[in-house]
């Protein structure tokens, strides 16, 4: 049985993941408006991935005999000073998400809720990637400067393709 605390925390996490998607979609719009189509494409994929994260927990709650109660999503900041600032904000956002996942894990451990701990294990590993990606992009922007060579990075980031997160791919696979 899911405790009320863990259920509420997982529900709030669904909202946060969908909120991440909303933030990254806004960032994609700003990047594309600066003619950085590759950066924008990368961010659009990130937005897609965040919806998938939300859906993993949305489905998990239903599988456990509970349901997500969706909360309000804050309006994301629409205007940025530079691509560097976008990725710095994205990194700070993901650090907050990691903290949030860790807090739910704490509650699940206190509850001896092993099923939630197993599900959260995937998110804990995913957060390593979620922080590593913007960290690497920030380093590359700093290395290249924000002149002409930014277009090289734009080209590279434009190559990203969407990969369905395995826990969701398993849930949506044809029987
Ligand atoms: Fe996420
Ligand atoms: Fe990811």
XYZ file of N, CA and C and ligand atoms in Angstrom:
527
model
N 0.835 -1.214 0.000
C 0.000 0.000 0.000
C 0.866 1.259 0.000
N 0.444 2.188 -0.806
C 1.147 3.471 -0.818
C 0.677 4.289 0.384
N 1.601 4.869 1.104
C 1.179 5.754 2.203
C 0.695 7.069 1.593
N -0.042 7.810 2.380
C -0.560 9.095 1.915
C 0.589 10.038 1.540
N 1.630 10.020 2.359
C 2.783 10.906 2.130
C 3.464 10.583 0.803
N 3.734 9.285 0.575
C 4.427 8.897 -0.661
C 3.522 9.155 -1.866
N 2.243 8.863 -1.719
C 1.292 9.078 -2.810
C 1.262 10.560 -3.208
N 1.186 11.418 -2.208
C 1.161 12.861 -2.467
C 2.470 13.310 -3.119
N 3.586 12.792 -2.617
C 4.894 13.184 -3.147
C 5.041 12.729 -4.603
N 4.558 11.526 -4.909
C 4.655 11.023 -6.294
C 3.752 11.829 -7.219
N 2.591 12.171 -6.692
C 1.649 13.009 -7.444
C 2.286 14.360 -7.777
N 2.896 14.963 -6.764
C 3.563 16.260 -6.972
C 4.708 16.117 -7.964
N 5.355 14.944 -7.952
C 6.466 14.732 -8.880
C 5.959 14.644 -10.322
N 4.776 14.081 -10.513
C 4.187 14.054 -11.866
C 4.046 15.504 -12.349
N 3.494 16.354 -11.499
C 3.320 17.769 -11.865
C 4.670 18.423 -12.168
N 5.674 18.094 -11.345
C 7.003 18.697 -11.565
C 7.615 18.257 -12.890
N 7.444 16.976 -13.246
C 8.013 16.482 -14.509
C 7.303 17.136 -15.699
N 5.975 17.242 -15.615
C 5.241 17.907 -16.695
C 5.632 19.399 -16.704
N 5.864 19.956 -15.529
C 6.336 21.341 -15.415
C 7.713 21.513 -16.045
N 8.564 20.500 -15.921
C 9.891 20.550 -16.556
C 9.705 20.618 -18.071
N 8.765 19.810 -18.556
C 8.500 19.800 -19.991
C 8.077 21.195 -20.468
N 7.229 21.802 -19.690
C 6.690 23.131 -19.996
C 7.816 24.171 -20.035
N 8.720 24.072 -19.067
C 9.876 24.975 -19.012
C 10.775 24.772 -20.240
N 11.056 23.503 -20.574
C 11.968 23.230 -21.689
C 11.341 23.591 -23.032
N 10.028 23.488 -23.103
C 9.343 23.894 -24.332
C 9.493 25.408 -24.533
N 9.375 26.138 -23.440
C 9.553 27.592 -23.500
C 10.993 27.936 -23.886
N 11.942 27.200 -23.316
C 13.352 27.420 -23.655
C 13.593 27.108 -25.134
N 12.926 26.048 -25.640
C 13.062 25.682 -27.061
C 12.559 26.829 -27.939
N 11.463 27.432 -27.527
C 10.907 28.551 -28.306
C 11.905 29.702 -28.357
N 12.487 30.033 -27.207
C 13.431 31.150 -27.175
C 14.659 30.833 -28.036
N 15.166 29.609 -27.913
C 16.362 29.221 -28.685
C 16.080 29.283 -30.187
N 14.915 28.783 -30.579
C 14.595 28.779 -32.011
C 14.390 30.201 -32.531
N 13.848 31.052 -31.673
C 13.669 32.460 -32.056
C 15.015 33.169 -32.252
N 16.091 32.606 -31.677
C 17.441 33.169 -31.887
C 18.133 32.498 -33.070
N 17.385 31.751 -33.860
C 17.912 31.031 -35.029
C 18.826 29.876 -34.632
N 18.716 29.418 -33.381
C 19.523 28.277 -32.944
C 18.648 27.018 -32.998
N 18.412 26.566 -34.220
C 17.475 25.454 -34.431
C 17.945 24.150 -33.828
N 19.255 23.933 -33.818
C 19.801 22.695 -33.247
C 19.628 22.682 -31.726
N 19.955 23.798 -31.091
C 19.758 23.928 -29.648
C 18.276 23.713 -29.321
N 17.429 24.325 -30.145
C 15.978 24.244 -29.924
C 15.490 22.807 -30.096
N 16.028 22.113 -31.094
C 15.617 20.723 -31.334
C 15.995 19.860 -30.129
N 17.167 20.115 -29.597
C 17.627 19.378 -28.410
C 16.654 19.612 -27.251
N 16.265 20.857 -27.079
C 15.379 21.216 -25.976
C 13.964 20.681 -26.189
N 13.518 20.637 -27.445
C 12.194 20.043 -27.732
C 12.192 18.573 -27.326
N 13.304 17.883 -27.607
C 13.392 16.466 -27.232
C 13.411 16.331 -25.711
N 14.111 17.245 -25.062
C 14.136 17.215 -23.593
C 12.716 17.395 -23.042
N 11.955 18.292 -23.675
C 10.565 18.525 -23.248
C 9.745 17.244 -23.397
N 9.975 16.541 -24.500
C 9.278 15.271 -24.760
C 9.636 14.240 -23.684
N 10.932 14.205 -23.354
C 11.402 13.245 -22.360
C 10.751 13.496 -21.000
N 10.567 14.768 -20.675
C 9.980 15.098 -19.365
C 8.534 14.636 -19.264
N 7.799 14.711 -20.370
C 6.426 14.191 -20.360
C 6.481 12.693 -20.060
N 7.433 12.007 -20.694
C 7.589 10.566 -20.461
C 7.897 10.296 -18.981
N 8.767 11.123 -18.363
C 9.065 10.945 -16.933
C 7.781 11.055 -16.106
N 7.000 12.077 -16.424
C 5.740 12.275 -15.700
C 4.823 11.068 -15.867
N 4.762 10.535 -17.087
C 3.869 9.404 -17.372
C 4.296 8.124 -16.645
N 5.605 7.966 -16.446
C 6.072 6.765 -15.723
C 5.466 6.760 -14.308
N 5.497 7.922 -13.657
C 4.971 8.002 -12.283
C 3.444 8.009 -12.275
N 2.858 8.618 -13.287
C 1.393 8.638 -13.455
C 0.877 7.189 -13.533
N 1.544 6.383 -14.360
C 1.168 4.974 -14.514
C 1.454 4.183 -13.234
N 2.587 4.489 -12.620
C 2.972 3.767 -11.397
C 1.918 3.951 -10.304
N 1.439 5.179 -10.152
C 0.405 5.443 -9.135
C -0.840 4.600 -9.407
N -1.261 4.518 -10.657
C -2.442 3.724 -11.010
C -2.183 2.236 -10.757
N -0.978 1.785 -11.114
C -0.623 0.377 -10.876
C -0.658 0.025 -9.387
N -0.424 1.020 -8.546
C -0.409 0.778 -7.097
C -1.779 1.025 -6.459
N -2.794 1.184 -7.290
C -4.146 1.368 -6.761
C -4.427 2.777 -6.277
N -3.602 3.723 -6.716
C -3.809 5.132 -6.356
C -3.968 5.928 -7.648
N -3.960 7.239 -7.554
C -3.962 8.050 -8.774
C -3.281 9.394 -8.531
N -2.764 9.948 -9.623
C -2.112 11.255 -9.537
C -3.183 12.330 -9.427
N -2.917 13.267 -8.545
C -3.775 14.454 -8.514
C -2.889 15.594 -9.000
N -3.170 16.041 -10.222
C -2.273 17.004 -10.858
C -2.409 18.398 -10.244
N -1.243 19.020 -10.039
C -1.215 20.361 -9.445
C -1.001 21.436 -10.502
N -0.833 22.660 -10.047
C -0.630 23.794 -10.959
C 0.826 23.844 -11.421
N 1.012 24.243 -12.669
C 2.357 24.377 -13.242
C 2.720 25.859 -13.301
N 3.853 26.234 -12.721
C 4.228 27.657 -12.767
C 4.574 28.111 -14.188
N 4.331 29.367 -14.461
C 4.668 29.943 -15.770
C 6.185 30.008 -15.897
N 6.739 29.430 -16.976
C 8.203 29.493 -17.100
C 8.671 30.867 -17.571
N 9.928 31.167 -17.261
C 10.533 32.402 -17.751
C 10.647 32.296 -19.269
N 10.274 33.356 -19.997
C 10.217 33.260 -21.460
C 11.446 33.842 -22.145
N 12.108 34.782 -21.481
C 13.209 35.497 -22.147
C 14.523 35.238 -21.408
N 15.542 34.928 -22.187
C 16.847 34.607 -21.607
C 17.913 35.539 -22.174
N 19.030 35.644 -21.442
C 20.094 36.555 -21.864
C 20.967 35.922 -22.937
N 21.096 34.595 -22.908
C 22.007 33.904 -23.831
C 21.718 32.404 -23.786
N 22.208 31.649 -24.785
C 22.067 30.185 -24.712
C 22.738 29.635 -23.446
N 23.846 30.269 -23.052
C 24.541 29.828 -21.835
C 23.594 29.916 -20.634
N 22.881 31.029 -20.541
C 21.958 31.197 -19.410
C 20.843 30.148 -19.441
N 20.374 29.814 -20.635
C 19.322 28.791 -20.755
C 19.795 27.489 -20.107
N 21.011 27.067 -20.461
C 21.489 25.778 -19.960
C 21.895 25.846 -18.487
N 22.300 27.021 -18.028
C 22.569 27.180 -16.587
C 21.264 27.039 -15.801
N 20.192 27.628 -16.344
C 18.880 27.516 -15.679
C 18.380 26.073 -15.729
N 18.618 25.411 -16.869
C 18.183 24.012 -17.008
C 18.911 23.142 -15.979
N 20.204 23.393 -15.799
C 20.984 22.620 -14.826
C 20.457 22.864 -13.406
N 20.230 24.124 -13.072
C 19.718 24.456 -11.730
C 18.354 23.786 -11.518
N 17.545 23.781 -12.570
C 16.227 23.149 -12.471
C 16.369 21.655 -12.189
N 17.250 20.991 -12.930
C 17.431 19.545 -12.731
C 18.022 19.226 -11.361
N 18.862 20.117 -10.836
C 19.400 19.888 -9.484
C 18.256 19.902 -8.470
N 17.281 20.778 -8.688
C 16.095 20.821 -7.827
C 15.263 19.550 -7.959
N 15.169 19.033 -9.191
C 14.411 17.791 -9.437
C 15.096 16.611 -8.722
N 16.413 16.582 -8.794
C 17.165 15.516 -8.113
C 16.858 15.541 -6.618
N 16.861 16.726 -6.055
C 16.572 16.899 -4.633
C 15.167 16.374 -4.307
N 14.235 16.702 -5.192
C 12.857 16.284 -5.020
C 12.722 14.750 -5.045
N 13.403 14.115 -5.993
C 13.390 12.645 -6.096
C 14.022 12.033 -4.835
N 15.127 12.628 -4.383
C 15.795 12.124 -3.176
C 14.867 12.190 -1.961
N 14.093 13.250 -1.875
C 13.163 13.414 -0.752
C 12.077 12.337 -0.779
N 11.585 12.002 -1.996
C 10.564 10.948 -2.087
C 11.197 9.603 -1.689
N 12.437 9.391 -2.139
C 13.138 8.149 -1.796
C 13.253 8.013 -0.278
N 13.590 9.084 0.386
C 13.670 9.097 1.854
C 12.361 8.629 2.479
N 11.256 9.182 1.972
C 9.931 8.842 2.506
C 9.614 7.368 2.238
N 9.971 6.884 1.033
C 9.691 5.485 0.670
C 10.521 4.532 1.534
N 11.738 4.943 1.894
C 12.585 4.109 2.758
C 11.980 4.050 4.165
N 11.547 5.192 4.659
C 10.933 5.240 6.003
C 9.704 4.346 6.061
N 8.949 4.314 4.940
C 7.712 3.525 4.861
C 7.963 2.042 4.580
N 9.189 1.659 4.327
C 9.530 0.310 3.832
C 8.701 0.008 2.577
N 8.551 1.027 1.740
C 7.804 0.893 0.476
C 8.826 0.525 -0.605
N 9.057 -0.780 -0.745
C 10.119 -1.259 -1.639
C 9.782 -1.059 -3.110
N 8.501 -1.163 -3.452
C 8.089 -0.986 -4.852
C 8.390 0.436 -5.328
N 8.078 1.408 -4.488
C 8.381 2.805 -4.860
C 9.889 3.015 -4.934
N 10.609 2.390 -4.024
C 12.075 2.530 -4.063
C 12.633 1.997 -5.393
N 12.100 0.848 -5.836
C 12.558 0.265 -7.112
C 12.288 1.215 -8.270
N 11.090 1.796 -8.290
C 10.715 2.711 -9.377
C 11.604 3.949 -9.340
N 11.855 4.432 -8.129
C 12.666 5.650 -7.994
C 14.130 5.410 -8.343
N 14.585 4.154 -8.209
C 15.970 3.836 -8.593
C 16.253 4.304 -10.018
N 15.288 4.062 -10.898
C 15.474 4.460 -12.298
C 15.643 5.980 -12.397
N 14.806 6.699 -11.636
C 14.869 8.168 -11.684
C 16.184 8.691 -11.107
N 16.684 8.002 -10.094
C 17.936 8.455 -9.476
C 19.091 8.342 -10.482
N 19.120 7.238 -11.236
C 20.152 7.104 -12.282
C 19.917 8.123 -13.389
N 18.662 8.309 -13.774
C 18.324 9.258 -14.843
C 18.785 10.672 -14.470
N 18.649 11.022 -13.200
C 19.050 12.374 -12.786
C 20.552 12.614 -12.962
N 21.345 11.554 -12.921
C 22.788 11.728 -13.158
C 22.968 12.262 -14.583
N 22.244 11.636 -15.535
C 22.298 12.074 -16.933
C 21.696 13.473 -17.089
N 20.597 13.719 -16.399
C 19.899 14.999 -16.528
C 20.750 16.173 -16.048
N 21.650 15.913 -15.115
C 22.566 16.972 -14.681
C 23.827 16.992 -15.552
N 24.244 15.805 -16.021
C 25.469 15.732 -16.837
C 25.276 16.418 -18.197
N 24.082 16.258 -18.791
C 23.853 16.847 -20.126
C 24.009 18.370 -20.158
N 23.251 19.114 -19.336
C 23.453 20.574 -19.382
C 24.849 20.984 -18.920
N 25.440 20.223 -17.991
C 26.795 20.549 -17.527
C 27.769 20.500 -18.708
N 27.626 19.457 -19.536
C 28.512 19.297 -20.687
C 28.277 20.410 -21.715
N 27.011 20.740 -21.933
C 26.696 21.789 -22.916
C 27.218 23.151 -22.429
N 27.081 23.417 -21.132
C 27.603 24.666 -20.554
C 29.119 24.736 -20.787
N 29.802 23.627 -20.530
C 31.264 23.584 -20.704
C 31.628 23.846 -22.161
N 30.867 23.262 -23.084
C 31.162 23.452 -24.514
C 30.909 24.889 -24.947
N 29.824 25.495 -24.449
C 29.546 26.897 -24.814
C 30.695 27.772 -24.305
N 31.148 27.489 -23.096
C 32.241 28.295 -22.526
C 33.535 28.101 -23.314
N 33.743 26.870 -23.761
C 34.946 26.532 -24.516
C 34.940 27.227 -25.883
N 33.779 27.202 -26.535
C 33.675 27.717 -27.897
C 33.458 29.222 -27.943
N 32.946 29.785 -26.852
C 32.564 31.190 -26.887
C 31.226 31.293 -27.595
N 30.632 32.489 -27.595
C 29.298 32.528 -28.196
C 29.296 33.214 -29.568
N 30.412 33.102 -30.267
C 30.493 33.636 -31.626
C 30.108 32.599 -32.671
N 30.835 32.620 -33.775
C 30.536 31.748 -34.918
C 30.531 30.267 -34.567
N 31.443 29.896 -33.649
C 31.586 28.470 -33.352
C 30.363 27.905 -32.637
N 29.494 28.775 -32.158
C 28.240 28.325 -31.549
C 27.416 27.533 -32.564
N 27.607 27.855 -33.837
C 26.860 27.148 -34.887
C 27.308 25.696 -35.019
N 28.584 25.432 -34.680
C 29.071 24.042 -34.678
C 28.320 23.244 -33.626
N 28.182 23.849 -32.452
C 27.482 23.200 -31.352
C 25.997 23.053 -31.699
N 25.469 24.056 -32.370
C 24.062 24.005 -32.796
C 23.830 22.785 -33.687
N 24.790 22.545 -34.570
C 24.704 21.400 -35.483
C 24.747 20.090 -34.702
N 25.662 20.041 -33.749
C 25.829 18.827 -32.940
C 24.572 18.532 -32.125
N 24.027 19.559 -31.480
C 22.853 19.351 -30.621
C 21.625 18.973 -31.437
N 21.603 19.447 -32.685
C 20.488 19.143 -33.583
C 20.396 17.663 -33.942
N 21.455 16.910 -33.648
C 21.476 15.481 -33.986
C 20.768 14.605 -32.953
N 20.416 15.208 -31.822
C 19.776 14.402 -30.764
C 18.461 13.797 -31.255
N 18.241 12.524 -30.908
C 16.966 11.890 -31.253
C 16.261 11.479 -29.965
N 14.962 11.363 -30.036
C 14.188 10.988 -28.853
C 14.302 9.485 -28.588
N 14.637 9.145 -27.368
C 14.664 7.734 -26.972
C 13.623 7.579 -25.862
N 12.666 6.703 -26.090
C 11.632 6.481 -25.083
C 12.263 5.893 -23.822
N 12.057 6.519 -22.656
C 12.627 5.939 -21.435
C 12.136 4.499 -21.237
N 13.055 3.549 -20.959
C 12.678 2.136 -20.874
C 11.453 1.827 -20.006
N 11.288 2.436 -18.812
C 10.107 2.045 -18.023
C 8.783 2.389 -18.717
N 8.792 3.416 -19.554
C 7.567 3.777 -20.264
C 7.429 2.922 -21.527
N 8.576 2.651 -22.168
C 8.564 1.810 -23.369
C 7.981 0.447 -23.019
N 8.344 -0.078 -21.838
C 7.841 -1.394 -21.406
C 6.333 -1.333 -21.190
N 5.858 -0.221 -20.636
C 4.422 -0.107 -20.324
C 3.580 0.042 -21.581
N 4.181 0.617 -22.635
C 3.397 0.897 -23.837
C 3.652 -0.126 -24.956
N 4.522 -1.109 -24.673
C 4.840 -2.125 -25.710
C 3.587 -2.947 -26.039
N 3.494 -3.307 -27.287
C 2.352 -4.139 -27.713
C 2.471 -5.513 -27.049
N 1.356 -6.115 -26.660
C 1.435 -7.430 -26.004
C 1.930 -8.509 -26.955
Fe 12.640 14.551 -15.526
Fe 17.280 12.056 -19.811
